[in-house]
Amino acid sequence: MNDNNNEVKIIAYEPQYKEAFRTLNEEWIKTFFVMEPGDYKLLDHPEEEIINKGGHIVFALLNGEAVGTCALVKTEDTPLTFELSKMAVSPKAQGKKLGYLLGNTLVEKAKELKAEKVFLVTNSILVPAIKLYEKLGFVHTPVNHAEYDRADVQMELVFNK
């Protein structure tokens, strides 16, 4: 496979990619952890639980195939707050900076929407992910009320008003 032919496109959610959203996330979660009720809620019902509530989902397409995804889940209206969630990149597409592209696209979307902050929860064993979030500008904060048992790291990105 010649890397020069690997054209990556970041696109907004379309119903035809609903199954890819679930498959990509389930693949990575089961590699390191177990699926939890919060995972099923978002992955089984992305339109109802994310899109229809003012959130966004993006996909990385590599030669037309969805190989990465990430969501921006609205958690508060005032101040406008989002959670960066459900970032997953297929093992066959890792190392192509797709996580950064997906995360940056949604950080820019949050800025465009005039969000005050974006937060995320993750796990300390996911060192490459944490380094990616730091590169995107997230800083470590105390973990509070994480929806997932596996979450032992919380980070946030506060935008200047």
PDB file of C-alpha atoms in Angstrom:
ATOM      1  CA  MET A   1       0.000   0.000   0.000  1.00  0.00           C
ATOM      2  CA  ASN A   2       1.504   3.286  -1.076  1.00  0.00           C
ATOM      3  CA  ASP A   3       1.055   6.068   1.496  1.00  0.00           C
ATOM      4  CA  ASN A   4       0.729   8.654  -1.239  1.00  0.00           C
ATOM      5  CA  ASN A   5      -2.588   7.105  -2.232  1.00  0.00           C
ATOM      6  CA  ASN A   6      -3.946   7.330   1.303  1.00  0.00           C
ATOM      7  CA  GLU A   7      -6.211  10.333   1.137  1.00  0.00           C
ATOM      8  CA  VAL A   8      -7.734  11.152   4.525  1.00  0.00           C
ATOM      9  CA  LYS A   9     -10.930  13.145   4.748  1.00  0.00           C
ATOM     10  CA  ILE A  10     -12.600  14.298   7.952  1.00  0.00           C
ATOM     11  CA  ILE A  11     -16.374  14.384   7.553  1.00  0.00           C
ATOM     12  CA  ALA A  12     -19.367  15.109   9.774  1.00  0.00           C
ATOM     13  CA  TYR A  13     -21.695  12.343  10.933  1.00  0.00           C
ATOM     14  CA  GLU A  14     -23.925  10.712   8.351  1.00  0.00           C
ATOM     15  CA  PRO A  15     -26.385   7.905   9.236  1.00  0.00           C
ATOM     16  CA  GLN A  16     -24.558   5.500   6.902  1.00  0.00           C
ATOM     17  CA  TYR A  17     -21.589   5.590   9.331  1.00  0.00           C
ATOM     18  CA  LYS A  18     -23.618   4.770  12.465  1.00  0.00           C
ATOM     19  CA  GLU A  19     -22.371   1.171  12.500  1.00  0.00           C
ATOM     20  CA  ALA A  20     -18.757   2.299  11.985  1.00  0.00           C
ATOM     21  CA  PHE A  21     -19.083   4.575  15.032  1.00  0.00           C
ATOM     22  CA  ARG A  22     -20.007   1.576  17.152  1.00  0.00           C
ATOM     23  CA  THR A  23     -17.576  -0.897  15.574  1.00  0.00           C
ATOM     24  CA  LEU A  24     -14.506   1.348  15.810  1.00  0.00           C
ATOM     25  CA  ASN A  25     -15.199   2.208  19.449  1.00  0.00           C
ATOM     26  CA  GLU A  26     -16.118  -1.292  20.525  1.00  0.00           C
ATOM     27  CA  GLU A  27     -12.909  -2.602  18.940  1.00  0.00           C
ATOM     28  CA  TRP A  28     -10.605  -0.345  20.968  1.00  0.00           C
ATOM     29  CA  ILE A  29     -12.604  -0.465  24.217  1.00  0.00           C
ATOM     30  CA  LYS A  30     -12.569  -4.268  24.246  1.00  0.00           C
ATOM     31  CA  THR A  31      -8.824  -4.260  23.540  1.00  0.00           C
ATOM     32  CA  PHE A  32      -8.104  -2.521  26.869  1.00  0.00           C
ATOM     33  CA  PHE A  33     -11.285  -2.553  28.954  1.00  0.00           C
ATOM     34  CA  VAL A  34     -14.870  -3.813  29.047  1.00  0.00           C
ATOM     35  CA  MET A  35     -17.908  -2.152  27.578  1.00  0.00           C
ATOM     36  CA  GLU A  36     -19.899  -0.199  30.171  1.00  0.00           C
ATOM     37  CA  PRO A  37     -23.530   1.053  30.205  1.00  0.00           C
ATOM     38  CA  GLY A  38     -22.401   4.553  29.143  1.00  0.00           C
ATOM     39  CA  ASP A  39     -20.668   3.075  26.103  1.00  0.00           C
ATOM     40  CA  TYR A  40     -23.771   1.220  24.956  1.00  0.00           C
ATOM     41  CA  LYS A  41     -25.952   4.296  25.464  1.00  0.00           C
ATOM     42  CA  LEU A  42     -23.839   6.433  23.111  1.00  0.00           C
ATOM     43  CA  LEU A  43     -22.782   3.739  20.652  1.00  0.00           C
ATOM     44  CA  ASP A  44     -26.244   2.229  20.191  1.00  0.00           C
ATOM     45  CA  HIS A  45     -27.995   5.599  19.846  1.00  0.00           C
ATOM     46  CA  PRO A  46     -25.552   8.212  18.500  1.00  0.00           C
ATOM     47  CA  GLU A  47     -28.244  10.325  16.847  1.00  0.00           C
ATOM     48  CA  GLU A  48     -30.524  10.440  19.897  1.00  0.00           C
ATOM     49  CA  GLU A  49     -27.795  10.734  22.534  1.00  0.00           C
ATOM     50  CA  ILE A  50     -25.265  12.976  20.759  1.00  0.00           C
ATOM     51  CA  ILE A  51     -26.424  14.631  17.521  1.00  0.00           C
ATOM     52  CA  ASN A  52     -30.010  15.507  18.555  1.00  0.00           C
ATOM     53  CA  LYS A  53     -28.747  16.953  21.840  1.00  0.00           C
ATOM     54  CA  GLY A  54     -26.466  19.493  20.154  1.00  0.00           C
ATOM     55  CA  GLY A  55     -23.371  17.332  19.841  1.00  0.00           C
ATOM     56  CA  HIS A  56     -21.250  16.354  16.878  1.00  0.00           C
ATOM     57  CA  ILE A  57     -19.557  13.238  15.540  1.00  0.00           C
ATOM     58  CA  VAL A  58     -16.816  13.210  12.922  1.00  0.00           C
ATOM     59  CA  PHE A  59     -15.184  10.429  10.964  1.00  0.00           C
ATOM     60  CA  ALA A  60     -11.810  10.003   9.316  1.00  0.00           C
ATOM     61  CA  LEU A  61     -12.228   8.375   5.933  1.00  0.00           C
ATOM     62  CA  LEU A  62      -9.210   6.726   4.362  1.00  0.00           C
ATOM     63  CA  ASN A  63      -9.833   5.951   0.711  1.00  0.00           C
ATOM     64  CA  GLY A  64     -13.557   6.159   1.441  1.00  0.00           C
ATOM     65  CA  GLU A  65     -13.539   3.809   4.453  1.00  0.00           C
ATOM     66  CA  ALA A  66     -14.353   5.062   7.979  1.00  0.00           C
ATOM     67  CA  VAL A  67     -11.188   4.252   9.952  1.00  0.00           C
ATOM     68  CA  GLY A  68     -11.531   6.743  12.793  1.00  0.00           C
ATOM     69  CA  THR A  69     -14.176   8.619  14.731  1.00  0.00           C
ATOM     70  CA  CYS A  70     -14.666  11.013  17.626  1.00  0.00           C
ATOM     71  CA  ALA A  71     -17.632  12.711  19.287  1.00  0.00           C
ATOM     72  CA  LEU A  72     -18.285  16.059  20.918  1.00  0.00           C
ATOM     73  CA  VAL A  73     -21.041  15.444  23.476  1.00  0.00           C
ATOM     74  CA  LYS A  74     -22.866  18.492  24.820  1.00  0.00           C
ATOM     75  CA  THR A  75     -23.016  18.285  28.622  1.00  0.00           C
ATOM     76  CA  GLU A  76     -24.133  21.796  29.644  1.00  0.00           C
ATOM     77  CA  ASP A  77     -25.815  24.770  28.003  1.00  0.00           C
ATOM     78  CA  THR A  78     -24.644  27.421  30.468  1.00  0.00           C
ATOM     79  CA  PRO A  79     -21.719  27.642  30.358  1.00  0.00           C
ATOM     80  CA  LEU A  80     -21.601  25.779  27.062  1.00  0.00           C
ATOM     81  CA  THR A  81     -19.569  22.657  27.806  1.00  0.00           C
ATOM     82  CA  PHE A  82     -18.749  19.602  25.735  1.00  0.00           C
ATOM     83  CA  GLU A  83     -17.086  16.282  26.406  1.00  0.00           C
ATOM     84  CA  LEU A  84     -14.619  15.002  23.830  1.00  0.00           C
ATOM     85  CA  SER A  85     -15.616  11.356  23.734  1.00  0.00           C
ATOM     86  CA  LYS A  86     -15.500   8.113  21.804  1.00  0.00           C
ATOM     87  CA  MET A  87     -12.264   8.735  19.929  1.00  0.00           C
ATOM     88  CA  ALA A  88     -11.259   5.569  18.126  1.00  0.00           C
ATOM     89  CA  VAL A  89      -8.904   4.813  15.250  1.00  0.00           C
ATOM     90  CA  SER A  90      -8.726   1.418  13.590  1.00  0.00           C
ATOM     91  CA  PRO A  91      -5.420  -0.393  14.234  1.00  0.00           C
ATOM     92  CA  LYS A  92      -4.839  -0.511  10.470  1.00  0.00           C
ATOM     93  CA  ALA A  93      -4.907   3.300  10.319  1.00  0.00           C
ATOM     94  CA  GLN A  94      -2.918   4.149  13.447  1.00  0.00           C
ATOM     95  CA  GLY A  95       0.232   6.206  13.055  1.00  0.00           C
ATOM     96  CA  LYS A  96      -1.349   8.498  10.456  1.00  0.00           C
ATOM     97  CA  LYS A  97      -2.179  11.271  12.966  1.00  0.00           C
ATOM     98  CA  LEU A  98      -5.913  10.616  12.570  1.00  0.00           C
ATOM     99  CA  GLY A  99      -6.548  11.026  16.304  1.00  0.00           C
ATOM    100  CA  TYR A 100      -5.046  14.497  16.161  1.00  0.00           C
ATOM    101  CA  LEU A 101      -7.053  15.422  13.059  1.00  0.00           C
ATOM    102  CA  LEU A 102     -10.303  14.171  14.616  1.00  0.00           C
ATOM    103  CA  GLY A 103      -9.667  15.844  17.967  1.00  0.00           C
ATOM    104  CA  ASN A 104      -8.556  19.119  16.436  1.00  0.00           C
ATOM    105  CA  THR A 105     -11.615  19.217  14.162  1.00  0.00           C
ATOM    106  CA  LEU A 106     -13.896  18.936  17.197  1.00  0.00           C
ATOM    107  CA  VAL A 107     -11.901  21.410  19.308  1.00  0.00           C
ATOM    108  CA  GLU A 108     -12.276  23.911  16.457  1.00  0.00           C
ATOM    109  CA  LYS A 109     -16.011  23.087  16.275  1.00  0.00           C
ATOM    110  CA  ALA A 110     -16.370  23.780  20.012  1.00  0.00           C
ATOM    111  CA  LYS A 111     -14.611  27.146  19.556  1.00  0.00           C
ATOM    112  CA  GLU A 112     -16.894  27.965  16.622  1.00  0.00           C
ATOM    113  CA  LEU A 113     -19.925  27.187  18.823  1.00  0.00           C
ATOM    114  CA  LYS A 114     -18.502  29.547  21.487  1.00  0.00           C
ATOM    115  CA  ALA A 115     -18.070  26.786  24.043  1.00  0.00           C
ATOM    116  CA  GLU A 116     -16.447  27.739  27.308  1.00  0.00           C
ATOM    117  CA  LYS A 117     -14.762  24.404  27.796  1.00  0.00           C
ATOM    118  CA  VAL A 118     -14.246  20.878  26.513  1.00  0.00           C
ATOM    119  CA  PHE A 119     -13.333  18.100  28.918  1.00  0.00           C
ATOM    120  CA  LEU A 120     -12.528  14.430  28.554  1.00  0.00           C
ATOM    121  CA  VAL A 121     -11.914  11.380  30.680  1.00  0.00           C
ATOM    122  CA  THR A 122      -9.472   8.634  29.857  1.00  0.00           C
ATOM    123  CA  ASN A 123      -7.270   6.042  31.506  1.00  0.00           C
ATOM    124  CA  SER A 124      -3.647   6.421  32.589  1.00  0.00           C
ATOM    125  CA  ILE A 125      -2.566   3.300  30.662  1.00  0.00           C
ATOM    126  CA  LEU A 126      -3.430   5.093  27.393  1.00  0.00           C
ATOM    127  CA  VAL A 127      -0.216   7.134  27.313  1.00  0.00           C
ATOM    128  CA  PRO A 128      -0.293   7.894  23.552  1.00  0.00           C
ATOM    129  CA  ALA A 129      -3.875   9.206  23.901  1.00  0.00           C
ATOM    130  CA  ILE A 130      -2.925  11.416  26.843  1.00  0.00           C
ATOM    131  CA  LYS A 131       0.032  12.830  24.893  1.00  0.00           C
ATOM    132  CA  LEU A 132      -2.341  13.521  21.980  1.00  0.00           C
ATOM    133  CA  TYR A 133      -4.775  15.395  24.247  1.00  0.00           C
ATOM    134  CA  GLU A 134      -1.904  17.425  25.714  1.00  0.00           C
ATOM    135  CA  LYS A 135      -0.820  18.299  22.170  1.00  0.00           C
ATOM    136  CA  LEU A 136      -4.379  19.510  21.509  1.00  0.00           C
ATOM    137  CA  GLY A 137      -4.047  21.836  24.516  1.00  0.00           C
ATOM    138  CA  PHE A 138      -5.873  19.858  27.222  1.00  0.00           C
ATOM    139  CA  VAL A 139      -4.578  20.128  30.789  1.00  0.00           C
ATOM    140  CA  HIS A 140      -4.966  17.636  33.626  1.00  0.00           C
ATOM    141  CA  THR A 141      -7.682  18.286  36.219  1.00  0.00           C
ATOM    142  CA  PRO A 142      -8.990  16.237  39.155  1.00  0.00           C
ATOM    143  CA  VAL A 143     -11.349  13.420  38.164  1.00  0.00           C
ATOM    144  CA  ASN A 144     -14.903  14.117  39.279  1.00  0.00           C
ATOM    145  CA  HIS A 145     -18.070  12.163  38.590  1.00  0.00           C
ATOM    146  CA  ALA A 146     -16.667  10.133  35.700  1.00  0.00           C
ATOM    147  CA  GLU A 147     -19.350   8.061  34.005  1.00  0.00           C
ATOM    148  CA  TYR A 148     -16.918   5.208  33.343  1.00  0.00           C
ATOM    149  CA  ASP A 149     -15.234   2.917  35.866  1.00  0.00           C
ATOM    150  CA  ARG A 150     -12.111   2.907  33.692  1.00  0.00           C
ATOM    151  CA  ALA A 151     -11.701   6.716  33.868  1.00  0.00           C
ATOM    152  CA  ASP A 152      -8.812   7.702  36.127  1.00  0.00           C
ATOM    153  CA  VAL A 153      -7.620  10.761  34.181  1.00  0.00           C
ATOM    154  CA  GLN A 154      -9.615  13.905  33.456  1.00  0.00           C
ATOM    155  CA  MET A 155      -8.453  16.755  31.261  1.00  0.00           C
ATOM    156  CA  GLU A 156      -9.983  19.981  30.037  1.00  0.00           C
ATOM    157  CA  LEU A 157      -9.469  22.731  27.536  1.00  0.00           C
ATOM    158  CA  VAL A 158     -10.840  26.122  28.594  1.00  0.00           C
ATOM    159  CA  PHE A 159     -11.285  28.726  25.876  1.00  0.00           C
ATOM    160  CA  ASN A 160     -10.463  32.368  26.501  1.00  0.00           C
ATOM    161  CA  LYS A 161     -13.564  34.487  26.449  1.00  0.00           C
TER     162      LYS A 161
END
